[in-house]
mmCIF file of C-alpha atoms (C1' of nucleotides) in Angstrom:
data_model
loop_
_atom_site.group_PDB
_atom_site.id
_atom_site.type_symbol
_atom_site.label_atom_id
_atom_site.label_comp_id
_atom_site.label_asym_id
_atom_site.label_seq_id
_atom_site.Cartn_x
_atom_site.Cartn_y
_atom_site.Cartn_z
ATOM 1 C CA MET A 1 -0.093 0.009 0.073
ATOM 2 C CA PRO A 2 1.161 3.446 -0.612
ATOM 3 C CA GLU A 3 2.773 5.517 2.134
ATOM 4 C CA CYS A 4 2.364 9.003 3.164
ATOM 5 C CA PRO A 5 5.387 10.519 5.201
ATOM 6 C CA GLU A 6 3.386 13.054 6.828
ATOM 7 C CA LEU A 7 -0.143 14.335 7.253
ATOM 8 C CA HIS A 8 -1.146 17.897 6.563
ATOM 9 C CA LEU A 9 -3.999 18.555 9.087
ATOM 10 C CA ALA A 10 -5.816 21.648 8.962
ATOM 11 C CA GLY A 11 -2.739 23.691 8.341
ATOM 12 C CA ARG A 12 -0.134 21.916 10.741
ATOM 13 C CA TYR A 13 1.922 19.022 9.964
ATOM 14 C CA ILE A 14 1.982 16.162 12.102
ATOM 15 C CA ASN A 15 5.153 14.304 11.905
ATOM 16 C CA GLU A 16 4.911 10.832 13.094
ATOM 17 C CA THR A 17 8.231 9.367 14.406
ATOM 18 C CA CYS A 18 7.273 5.747 13.850
ATOM 19 C CA GLY A 19 8.578 5.168 10.401
ATOM 20 C CA GLY A 20 5.952 5.879 8.218
ATOM 21 C CA LEU A 21 2.188 5.484 7.795
ATOM 22 C CA VAL A 22 0.145 3.464 5.656
ATOM 23 C CA PHE A 23 -3.443 4.161 4.266
ATOM 24 C CA GLU A 24 -6.292 1.909 4.686
ATOM 25 C CA GLY A 25 -9.488 3.308 3.928
ATOM 26 C CA GLY A 26 -11.549 5.203 0.899
ATOM 27 C CA VAL A 27 -8.680 7.065 -0.763
ATOM 28 C CA GLN A 28 -9.056 7.166 -4.406
ATOM 29 C CA ARG A 29 -6.683 5.014 -6.100
ATOM 30 C CA SER A 30 -5.768 7.365 -8.829
ATOM 31 C CA ALA A 31 -5.299 10.184 -6.149
ATOM 32 C CA VAL A 32 -2.973 7.919 -4.151
ATOM 33 C CA GLY A 33 -1.025 7.050 -7.396
ATOM 34 C CA ARG A 34 0.084 10.558 -7.679
ATOM 35 C CA GLY A 35 2.567 10.266 -4.716
ATOM 36 C CA PRO A 36 3.275 11.759 -1.526
ATOM 37 C CA GLU A 37 1.166 14.872 -1.593
ATOM 38 C CA ALA A 38 -0.195 16.704 1.543
ATOM 39 C CA LEU A 39 -3.627 15.344 2.372
ATOM 40 C CA VAL A 40 -5.877 18.060 3.955
ATOM 41 C CA PHE A 41 -8.532 16.949 6.070
ATOM 42 C CA ARG A 42 -11.646 19.062 6.974
ATOM 43 C CA PHE A 43 -13.593 17.841 9.756
ATOM 44 C CA GLY A 44 -17.128 18.013 9.822
ATOM 45 C CA MET A 45 -19.194 18.467 12.909
ATOM 46 C CA SER A 46 -18.152 15.447 14.377
ATOM 47 C CA GLY A 47 -14.817 14.517 13.084
ATOM 48 C CA SER A 48 -11.516 13.881 14.684
ATOM 49 C CA PHE A 49 -8.405 11.997 14.662
ATOM 50 C CA ARG A 50 -7.534 9.585 17.529
ATOM 51 C CA LEU A 51 -4.369 7.600 17.823
ATOM 52 C CA CYS A 52 -5.100 4.389 19.253
ATOM 53 C CA GLU A 53 -4.022 0.619 19.397
ATOM 54 C CA ALA A 54 -4.706 -0.832 15.794
ATOM 55 C CA SER A 55 -6.320 -3.884 17.117
ATOM 56 C CA SER A 56 -9.051 -1.922 18.934
ATOM 57 C CA PRO A 57 -10.262 1.017 16.858
ATOM 58 C CA PRO A 58 -13.006 3.275 18.074
ATOM 59 C CA ARG A 59 -16.300 3.098 16.292
ATOM 60 C CA HIS A 60 -16.602 4.947 13.051
ATOM 61 C CA ALA A 61 -12.983 4.956 12.421
ATOM 62 C CA HIS A 62 -13.417 5.337 8.568
ATOM 63 C CA LEU A 63 -9.809 5.879 7.736
ATOM 64 C CA ARG A 64 -6.929 4.562 9.492
ATOM 65 C CA PHE A 65 -3.125 4.972 9.286
ATOM 66 C CA PHE A 66 -1.037 2.085 10.717
ATOM 67 C CA THR A 67 2.206 2.574 12.184
ATOM 68 C CA ARG A 68 4.885 -0.003 11.906
ATOM 69 C CA GLU A 69 5.539 -0.435 15.485
ATOM 70 C CA SER A 70 4.892 -3.645 17.253
ATOM 71 C CA PRO A 71 1.995 -3.943 17.896
ATOM 72 C CA PRO A 72 0.916 -1.301 15.546
ATOM 73 C CA ARG A 73 -1.068 1.699 16.397
ATOM 74 C CA ALA A 74 -3.508 3.242 14.211
ATOM 75 C CA LEU A 75 -4.145 7.081 13.681
ATOM 76 C CA CYS A 76 -7.949 6.912 12.966
ATOM 77 C CA PHE A 77 -10.181 9.545 11.271
ATOM 78 C CA VAL A 78 -13.121 9.250 13.405
ATOM 79 C CA ASP A 79 -16.277 10.768 11.816
ATOM 80 C CA PRO A 80 -19.434 9.268 12.941
ATOM 81 C CA ARG A 81 -21.610 11.509 10.693
ATOM 82 C CA ARG A 82 -19.376 11.059 7.546
ATOM 83 C CA PHE A 83 -19.299 14.880 7.133
ATOM 84 C CA GLY A 84 -15.515 15.205 6.856
ATOM 85 C CA THR A 85 -13.684 15.122 3.575
ATOM 86 C CA TRP A 86 -9.993 15.225 2.709
ATOM 87 C CA ARG A 87 -8.131 16.156 -0.568
ATOM 88 C CA LEU A 88 -4.622 16.146 -1.949
ATOM 89 C CA GLY A 89 -3.008 19.752 -2.000
ATOM 90 C CA GLU A 90 -2.395 22.576 0.585
ATOM 91 C CA ALA A 91 -3.978 25.533 -1.034
ATOM 92 C CA TRP A 92 -7.250 26.961 -0.070
ATOM 93 C CA GLN A 93 -9.986 26.369 -2.806
ATOM 94 C CA PRO A 94 -10.387 29.544 -4.548
ATOM 95 C CA ASP A 95 -13.634 30.729 -3.052
ATOM 96 C CA ARG A 96 -12.126 30.994 0.616
ATOM 97 C CA GLY A 97 -10.783 34.003 1.911
ATOM 98 C CA PRO A 98 -7.789 34.252 4.248
ATOM 99 C CA CYS A 99 -7.738 32.503 7.294
ATOM 100 C CA VAL A 100 -8.829 34.181 10.475
ATOM 101 C CA LEU A 101 -6.143 32.429 12.478
ATOM 102 C CA LEU A 102 -3.102 32.306 10.211
ATOM 103 C CA GLU A 103 -3.703 35.257 7.887
ATOM 104 C CA TYR A 104 -5.228 38.029 10.119
ATOM 105 C CA PRO A 105 -3.980 41.038 8.466
ATOM 106 C CA ALA A 106 -5.008 39.906 4.898
ATOM 107 C CA PHE A 107 -8.443 38.725 6.618
ATOM 108 C CA ARG A 108 -9.112 42.026 7.885
ATOM 109 C CA GLU A 109 -8.108 43.641 4.617
ATOM 110 C CA ASN A 110 -10.169 41.328 2.703
ATOM 111 C CA VAL A 111 -13.423 42.338 4.586
ATOM 112 C CA LEU A 112 -12.733 46.029 4.903
ATOM 113 C CA SER A 113 -11.975 46.561 1.461
ATOM 114 C CA ASN A 114 -14.912 44.768 0.078
ATOM 115 C CA LEU A 115 -17.903 46.125 2.145
ATOM 116 C CA GLU A 116 -19.873 46.891 -0.942
ATOM 117 C CA ASP A 117 -20.236 43.188 -1.682
ATOM 118 C CA ALA A 118 -23.785 42.077 -1.367
ATOM 119 C CA ALA A 119 -22.549 39.389 1.381
ATOM 120 C CA PHE A 120 -22.478 42.396 3.756
ATOM 121 C CA ASP A 121 -26.070 43.346 3.012
ATOM 122 C CA LYS A 122 -27.131 40.357 5.364
ATOM 123 C CA PRO A 123 -27.351 40.237 9.047
ATOM 124 C CA VAL A 124 -23.927 40.160 10.606
ATOM 125 C CA CYS A 125 -24.562 36.808 12.023
ATOM 126 C CA GLU A 126 -24.952 35.199 8.481
ATOM 127 C CA ALA A 127 -22.386 37.305 7.096
ATOM 128 C CA LEU A 128 -19.910 35.565 9.525
ATOM 129 C CA LEU A 129 -20.473 32.194 8.076
ATOM 130 C CA ASN A 130 -19.582 33.215 4.585
ATOM 131 C CA GLN A 131 -16.355 31.524 4.078
ATOM 132 C CA LYS A 132 -15.290 33.958 1.229
ATOM 133 C CA TYR A 133 -14.787 36.599 3.974
ATOM 134 C CA PHE A 134 -14.682 34.636 7.283
ATOM 135 C CA ASN A 135 -12.726 31.559 6.534
ATOM 136 C CA GLY A 136 -12.683 29.482 9.555
ATOM 137 C CA ILE A 137 -15.843 30.914 11.500
ATOM 138 C CA GLY A 138 -18.297 28.374 12.217
ATOM 139 C CA ASN A 139 -21.741 28.435 14.115
ATOM 140 C CA TYR A 140 -20.561 28.315 17.793
ATOM 141 C CA LEU A 141 -17.593 30.939 17.039
ATOM 142 C CA ARG A 142 -20.043 33.518 15.401
ATOM 143 C CA ALA A 143 -22.325 33.178 18.516
ATOM 144 C CA GLU A 144 -19.126 33.506 20.807
ATOM 145 C CA ILE A 145 -17.679 36.295 18.723
ATOM 146 C CA LEU A 146 -20.866 38.566 18.635
ATOM 147 C CA TYR A 147 -21.561 37.754 22.308
ATOM 148 C CA ARG A 148 -18.248 39.175 23.118
ATOM 149 C CA ALA A 149 -18.318 42.045 20.816
ATOM 150 C CA LYS A 150 -21.970 42.911 22.149
ATOM 151 C CA ILE A 151 -23.400 43.155 18.738
ATOM 152 C CA PRO A 152 -26.816 42.071 17.991
ATOM 153 C CA PRO A 153 -26.682 39.182 15.718
ATOM 154 C CA PHE A 154 -29.341 40.702 13.213
ATOM 155 C CA GLU A 155 -27.669 43.962 13.015
ATOM 156 C CA LYS A 156 -26.776 44.618 9.291
ATOM 157 C CA ALA A 157 -23.173 43.440 8.598
ATOM 158 C CA ARG A 158 -22.215 46.461 6.626
ATOM 159 C CA THR A 159 -23.270 48.835 9.523
ATOM 160 C CA VAL A 160 -21.175 46.936 11.878
ATOM 161 C CA LEU A 161 -18.078 46.863 9.653
ATOM 162 C CA GLU A 162 -18.250 50.407 8.495
ATOM 163 C CA ALA A 163 -17.984 51.369 11.972
ATOM 164 C CA LEU A 164 -14.986 49.680 12.374
ATOM 165 C CA LYS A 165 -13.546 51.331 9.252
ATOM 166 C CA HIS A 166 -14.205 54.733 10.683
ATOM 167 C CA ARG A 167 -12.806 53.642 14.114
ATOM 168 C CA GLU A 168 -9.541 52.622 12.334
ATOM 169 C CA GLN A 169 -9.509 56.068 10.305
ATOM 170 C CA ASN A 170 -9.780 58.061 13.436
ATOM 171 C CA SER A 171 -6.367 59.870 13.270
ATOM 172 C CA SER A 172 -7.055 61.839 16.184
ATOM 173 C CA LEU A 173 -5.715 59.178 18.661
ATOM 174 C CA THR A 174 -2.130 58.604 19.516
ATOM 175 C CA LEU A 175 -0.599 55.362 18.800
ATOM 176 C CA SER A 176 -0.592 54.169 22.381
ATOM 177 C CA LYS A 177 -4.285 55.225 22.680
ATOM 178 C CA LYS A 178 -5.036 53.101 19.387
ATOM 179 C CA LEU A 179 -3.278 50.002 20.882
ATOM 180 C CA LYS A 180 -4.868 50.513 24.453
ATOM 181 C CA LEU A 181 -8.335 50.820 22.604
ATOM 182 C CA LYS A 182 -7.521 47.612 20.665
ATOM 183 C CA ARG A 183 -6.624 45.700 23.734
ATOM 184 C CA ASP A 184 -9.453 46.802 26.012
ATOM 185 C CA ASN A 185 -12.231 46.736 23.283
ATOM 186 C CA PRO A 186 -11.088 44.279 20.519
ATOM 187 C CA ASP A 187 -13.427 45.052 17.402
ATOM 188 C CA LEU A 188 -15.413 42.316 15.649
ATOM 189 C CA LEU A 189 -12.744 41.511 13.136
ATOM 190 C CA GLU A 190 -10.346 41.008 16.047
ATOM 191 C CA LEU A 191 -12.418 38.928 17.795
ATOM 192 C CA CYS A 192 -12.810 36.669 14.734
ATOM 193 C CA HIS A 193 -9.050 36.071 15.321
ATOM 194 C CA THR A 194 -8.543 35.961 19.005
ATOM 195 C CA VAL A 195 -11.628 33.809 19.765
ATOM 196 C CA PRO A 196 -10.640 30.994 17.574
ATOM 197 C CA MET A 197 -7.122 31.387 18.598
ATOM 198 C CA GLU A 198 -8.354 30.573 22.294
ATOM 199 C CA VAL A 199 -9.802 27.299 21.002
ATOM 200 C CA VAL A 200 -6.882 26.132 19.330
ATOM 201 C CA ALA A 201 -4.374 27.032 21.777
ATOM 202 C CA VAL A 202 -5.871 24.440 24.277
ATOM 203 C CA ASP A 203 -3.918 21.231 23.848
ATOM 204 C CA LYS A 204 -6.839 19.085 23.675
ATOM 205 C CA ASN A 205 -9.402 17.880 21.383
ATOM 206 C CA LEU A 206 -12.071 19.991 22.673
ATOM 207 C CA PHE A 207 -14.653 18.686 20.232
ATOM 208 C CA ASP A 208 -14.660 15.173 21.038
ATOM 209 C CA PRO A 209 -17.893 14.293 22.799
ATOM 210 C CA SER A 210 -16.771 11.069 23.694
ATOM 211 C CA ASP A 211 -13.944 12.443 25.708
ATOM 212 C CA SER A 212 -15.897 13.627 28.858
ATOM 213 C CA ASP A 213 -13.122 15.754 29.999
ATOM 214 C CA ASN A 214 -12.253 17.493 26.999
ATOM 215 C CA TYR A 215 -15.911 18.184 26.156
ATOM 216 C CA ALA A 216 -16.608 19.510 29.397
ATOM 217 C CA ALA A 217 -13.707 21.906 29.025
ATOM 218 C CA PHE A 218 -15.104 23.046 25.585
ATOM 219 C CA LYS A 219 -18.627 23.305 27.141
ATOM 220 C CA ASN A 220 -17.104 25.314 30.031
ATOM 221 C CA TRP A 221 -15.185 27.699 27.441
ATOM 222 C CA LEU A 222 -18.458 28.500 25.838
ATOM 223 C CA GLN A 223 -19.932 31.703 27.056
ATOM 224 C CA CYS A 224 -22.963 32.195 24.650
ATOM 225 C CA TYR A 225 -23.498 29.118 22.286
ATOM 226 C CA LEU A 226 -25.907 26.503 24.003
ATOM 227 C CA VAL A 227 -25.365 28.347 27.457
ATOM 228 C CA PRO A 228 -28.473 28.434 29.541
ATOM 229 C CA GLY A 229 -30.202 31.732 29.546
ATOM 230 C CA MET A 230 -29.038 32.784 26.157
ATOM 231 C CA SER A 231 -31.653 33.228 23.356
ATOM 232 C CA SER A 232 -31.480 31.753 20.129
ATOM 233 C CA LEU A 233 -33.060 32.038 16.691
ATOM 234 C CA ARG A 234 -33.023 30.385 13.288
ATOM 235 C CA ASP A 235 -31.357 32.467 10.680
ATOM 236 C CA ARG A 236 -32.296 32.637 7.086
ATOM 237 C CA ASN A 237 -30.228 29.469 6.519
ATOM 238 C CA ASN A 238 -31.973 27.770 9.291
ATOM 239 C CA ARG A 239 -28.958 27.639 11.559
ATOM 240 C CA THR A 240 -29.549 28.319 15.101
ATOM 241 C CA ILE A 241 -27.832 31.680 16.363
ATOM 242 C CA TRP A 242 -27.131 32.111 20.157
ATOM 243 C CA PHE A 243 -27.056 35.355 21.570
ATOM 244 C CA GLN A 244 -28.127 37.720 24.423
ATOM 245 C CA GLY A 245 -30.202 40.686 24.555
ATOM 246 C CA GLU A 246 -31.958 42.126 21.557
ATOM 247 C CA PRO A 247 -31.757 40.281 18.008
ATOM 248 C CA GLY A 248 -31.506 43.430 16.045
ATOM 249 C CA PRO A 249 -33.262 44.964 13.327
ATOM 250 C CA MET A 250 -33.165 42.284 10.573
ATOM 251 C CA ALA A 251 -34.232 39.470 12.940
ATOM 252 C CA PRO A 252 -36.623 37.171 11.272
ATOM 253 C CA LYS A 253 -40.248 37.971 11.973
ATOM 254 C CA GLY A 254 -42.729 35.698 13.388
ATOM 255 C CA GLN A 255 -40.043 33.551 15.373
ATOM 256 C CA LYS A 256 -40.011 33.340 19.031
ATOM 257 C CA SER A 257 -36.645 33.465 20.604
ATOM 258 C CA ARG A 258 -36.005 30.512 22.561
ATOM 259 C CA LYS A 259 -34.090 30.304 25.774
ATOM 260 C CA LYS A 260 -31.974 27.307 26.552
ATOM 261 C CA HIS A 261 -32.946 25.336 29.782
ATOM 262 C CA ALA A 262 -30.450 25.179 32.598
ATOM 263 C CA HIS A 263 -29.596 21.543 31.867
ATOM 264 C CA LEU A 264 -25.562 22.044 31.259
ATOM 265 C CA LYS A 265 -24.843 24.980 33.328
ATOM 266 C CA ALA A 266 -26.346 26.364 36.495
ATOM 267 C CA ASP A 267 -27.170 30.066 35.979
ATOM 268 C CA PRO A 268 -28.989 31.365 38.908
ATOM 269 C CA GLU A 269 -29.250 34.711 36.947
ATOM 270 C CA ALA A 270 -30.757 33.373 34.229
ATOM 271 C CA PRO A 271 -34.223 34.527 33.566
ATOM 272 C CA THR A 272 -37.148 31.951 33.616
ATOM 273 C CA PRO A 273 -36.629 30.121 30.349
ATOM 274 C CA MET A 274 -39.369 31.002 27.593
ATOM 275 C CA VAL A 275 -40.880 27.742 26.769
ATOM 276 C CA THR A 276 -41.941 27.812 23.068
ATOM 277 C CA THR A 277 -42.260 25.151 20.683
ATOM 278 C CA ARG A 278 -39.355 24.063 18.608
ATOM 279 C CA ALA A 279 -39.062 26.763 15.939
ATOM 280 C CA SER A 280 -37.304 24.641 13.267
ATOM 281 C CA LYS A 281 -39.036 22.116 10.971
ATOM 282 C CA ARG A 282 -35.697 21.072 9.639
ATOM 283 C CA ARG A 283 -36.078 17.527 8.557
ATOM 284 C CA SER A 284 -33.878 15.149 10.110
ATOM 285 C CA GLY A 285 -32.065 12.897 7.659
ATOM 286 C CA GLY A 286 -31.612 8.974 7.338
ATOM 287 C CA ALA A 287 -34.233 7.679 9.472
ATOM 288 C CA GLU A 288 -37.099 8.474 6.936
ATOM 289 C CA GLU A 289 -35.438 7.454 3.837
ATOM 290 C CA PRO A 290 -34.889 3.664 2.967
ATOM 291 C CA PRO A 291 -31.118 2.757 2.451
ATOM 292 C CA LYS A 292 -30.239 2.875 -1.199
ATOM 293 C CA PRO A 293 -29.394 -0.308 -2.921
ATOM 294 C CA ALA A 294 -25.852 -1.659 -2.948
ATOM 295 C CA VAL A 295 -25.629 -1.593 -6.615
ATOM 296 C CA LYS A 296 -25.885 2.193 -6.709
ATOM 297 C CA GLU A 297 -23.258 2.534 -4.165
ATOM 298 C CA GLU A 298 -20.936 0.250 -6.056
ATOM 299 C CA GLU A 299 -21.765 2.667 -9.315
ATOM 300 C CA GLU A 300 -20.741 5.665 -7.283
ATOM 301 C CA LYS A 301 -17.771 4.186 -6.028
ATOM 302 C CA ALA A 302 -16.506 2.873 -9.467
ATOM 303 C CA VAL A 303 -16.337 6.432 -10.834
ATOM 304 C CA PRO A 304 -14.673 8.687 -8.358
ATOM 305 C CA ASP A 305 -13.435 11.260 -10.733
ATOM 306 C CA GLY A 306 -16.423 11.312 -12.892
ATOM 307 C CA PRO A 307 -19.005 14.115 -12.812
ATOM 308 C CA ARG A 308 -20.104 14.954 -9.354
ATOM 309 C CA LYS A 309 -23.542 13.952 -8.588
ATOM 310 C CA GLY A 310 -25.540 16.227 -6.632
ATOM 311 C CA ARG A 311 -26.365 15.607 -2.958
ATOM 312 C CA ALA A 312 -29.959 16.489 -3.051
ATOM 313 C CA ARG A 313 -32.073 13.755 -3.945
ATOM 314 C CA GLY A 314 -35.468 15.281 -4.133
ATOM 315 C CA LYS A 315 -38.313 15.494 -1.488
ATOM 316 C CA LYS A 316 -38.072 12.754 1.014
ATOM 317 C CA LYS A 317 -40.783 10.319 1.191
ATOM 318 C CA VAL A 318 -43.082 11.252 3.929
ATOM 319 C CA ALA A 319 -44.260 7.949 5.362
ATOM 320 C CA ALA A 320 -41.454 5.852 4.828
ATOM 321 C CA PRO A 321 -40.784 3.636 7.940
ATOM 322 C CA PRO A 322 -37.727 4.327 10.028
ATOM 323 C CA THR A 323 -34.594 2.156 9.295
ATOM 324 C CA LEU A 324 -32.257 0.956 12.156
ATOM 325 C CA SER A 325 -28.934 1.924 11.414
ATOM 326 C CA GLU A 326 -26.565 -0.933 11.537
ATOM 327 C CA PRO A 327 -23.757 -0.885 13.913
ATOM 328 C CA ASP A 328 -20.659 0.733 12.120
ATOM 329 C CA ALA A 329 -19.732 -2.022 10.000
ATOM 330 C CA PRO A 330 -15.942 -1.706 9.386
ATOM 331 C CA VAL A 331 -16.101 -2.214 5.557
ATOM 332 C CA ARG A 332 -19.394 -0.335 4.810
ATOM 333 C CA ALA A 333 -18.730 1.031 1.451
ATOM 334 C CA LYS A 334 -22.215 2.791 1.236
ATOM 335 C CA ARG A 335 -20.779 5.664 -0.495
ATOM 336 C CA ASN A 336 -17.355 6.974 -0.839
ATOM 337 C CA ARG A 337 -18.426 10.473 -0.247
ATOM 338 C CA THR A 338 -15.224 11.309 1.352
ATOM 339 C CA SER A 339 -12.913 10.712 -1.522
ATOM 340 C CA ALA A 340 -15.168 11.355 -4.241
ATOM 341 C CA ARG A 341 -16.009 14.637 -3.322
ATOM 342 C CA ARG A 342 -14.568 17.670 -4.865
ATOM 343 C CA GLY A 343 -11.550 19.050 -3.278
ATOM 344 C CA ARG A 344 -13.181 21.648 -1.415
ATOM 345 C CA GLY A 345 -13.514 22.774 2.184
ATOM 346 C CA ALA A 346 -10.299 22.486 3.156
ATOM 347 C CA ALA A 347 -10.625 24.806 6.155
ATOM 348 C CA PRO A 348 -12.506 23.558 9.054
ATOM 349 C CA ALA A 349 -15.193 26.417 9.923
ATOM 350 C CA VAL A 350 -15.462 25.803 13.571
ATOM 351 C "C1'" DC B 1 -40.777 4.990 20.842
ATOM 352 C "C1'" DC B 2 -40.622 9.174 18.178
ATOM 353 C "C1'" DT B 3 -38.895 13.829 16.654
ATOM 354 C "C1'" DC B 4 -35.330 17.106 16.625
ATOM 355 C "C1'" DA B 5 -30.992 19.176 16.690
ATOM 356 C "C1'" DA B 6 -26.036 19.012 16.695
ATOM 357 C "C1'" DT B 7 -19.171 22.275 16.069
ATOM 358 C "C1'" DG B 8 -20.684 22.033 7.871
ATOM 359 C "C1'" DC B 9 -21.246 22.207 3.316
ATOM 360 C "C1'" DC B 10 -22.889 20.549 -0.963
ATOM 361 C "C1'" DT B 11 -26.014 21.213 -5.095
ATOM 362 C "C1'" DT B 12 -30.436 18.823 -9.005
ATOM 363 C "C1'" DT B 13 -29.156 26.030 -4.292
ATOM 364 C "C1'" DC B 14 -31.959 29.755 -1.256
ATOM 365 C "C1'" DA B 15 -33.764 24.293 1.218
ATOM 366 C "C1'" DG B 16 -33.164 19.701 1.706
ATOM 367 C "C1'" DG B 17 -29.553 16.099 1.766
ATOM 368 C "C1'" DC B 18 -25.455 13.837 3.511
ATOM 369 C "C1'" DC B 19 -24.969 10.701 8.544
ATOM 370 C "C1'" DT B 20 -25.309 9.093 13.491
ATOM 371 C "C1'" DT B 21 -26.103 10.124 18.202
ATOM 372 C "C1'" DG B 22 -28.289 11.639 22.195
ATOM 373 C "C1'" DA B 23 -31.609 14.710 24.576
ATOM 374 C "C1'" DG B 24 -36.060 15.486 25.473
ATOM 375 C "C1'" DG B 25 -41.139 14.883 24.863
ATOM 376 C "C1'" DT B 26 -45.068 11.478 24.930
#
DNA sequence: CCTCAATGCCTTTCAGGCCTTGAGGT
């Protein structure tokens, strides 16, 4: 099997000292044949890497890299929901802007010099998920950033960002006063850098719900997202935005703000939770649709470089009986989505 | 037991699908 001397993981090189790694999993043959290029992984909502004994991989370890030790270990790409992807090559795909973590000056410039873009007509909470400008910001980060900036999520993005531009151009302040202002009151774009930095600075996998310690640390780090007492609304993309205080002028009408019950964190200051029905009617997947025939799956596997098939499969059957998902079978080649997808989404928006 | 929501992103795009798990309601 082909070897890969190093893995390029979300901008970091991980050099294993165990004499090389061997692929197992759904990497395309044609891609592997190109040689030892960098593999860039994008973690989906639930994906992570875990190093473990090769003989006892965790569930949902869909891709494994074995060491040559004895006994061998396996670096496992654990991804229960199979939302993660990987691709060869290191560059951002063209539609993504500069990274909020590693390219902060360019990121800032890219936003402030393009404020006429229609992307900024939207509420700031929606604009923050636009990876063309906010490469790396995901749902929980936008909540944490706006909360710390004390900006209503449904304030118009351009209004918020134009104000930053004016503050930047205010030359009446001395340099030291500007620096102090910056330190004491980081603006929205600065927070887009510093808040994610807090997350990656922790030398733990904060996103692994199966690791109770790390996950508790992550939950504890959150100040707004999923926090009892905070309000939430669905944005126009049907994603939940968590916030405190007023939602802002562009808030969707006819939607009641929900507040989280105090299950996770005791919050004596939290007002009585407003009990409303679930605002979202977003359909859940899987359970309503019967599994696709194996033949179809094999067809898709056979042409990994062919034209990409759309993922939308039309309206779901309403009355289809729920199907029990099988326990994670090790060679379950249901659909080689990970390798067959276009090489996009290299940056984990977190 | 059932429904919904979850750290994203894709396209047959502007909403539903991809997928599994766990919480919460009945």
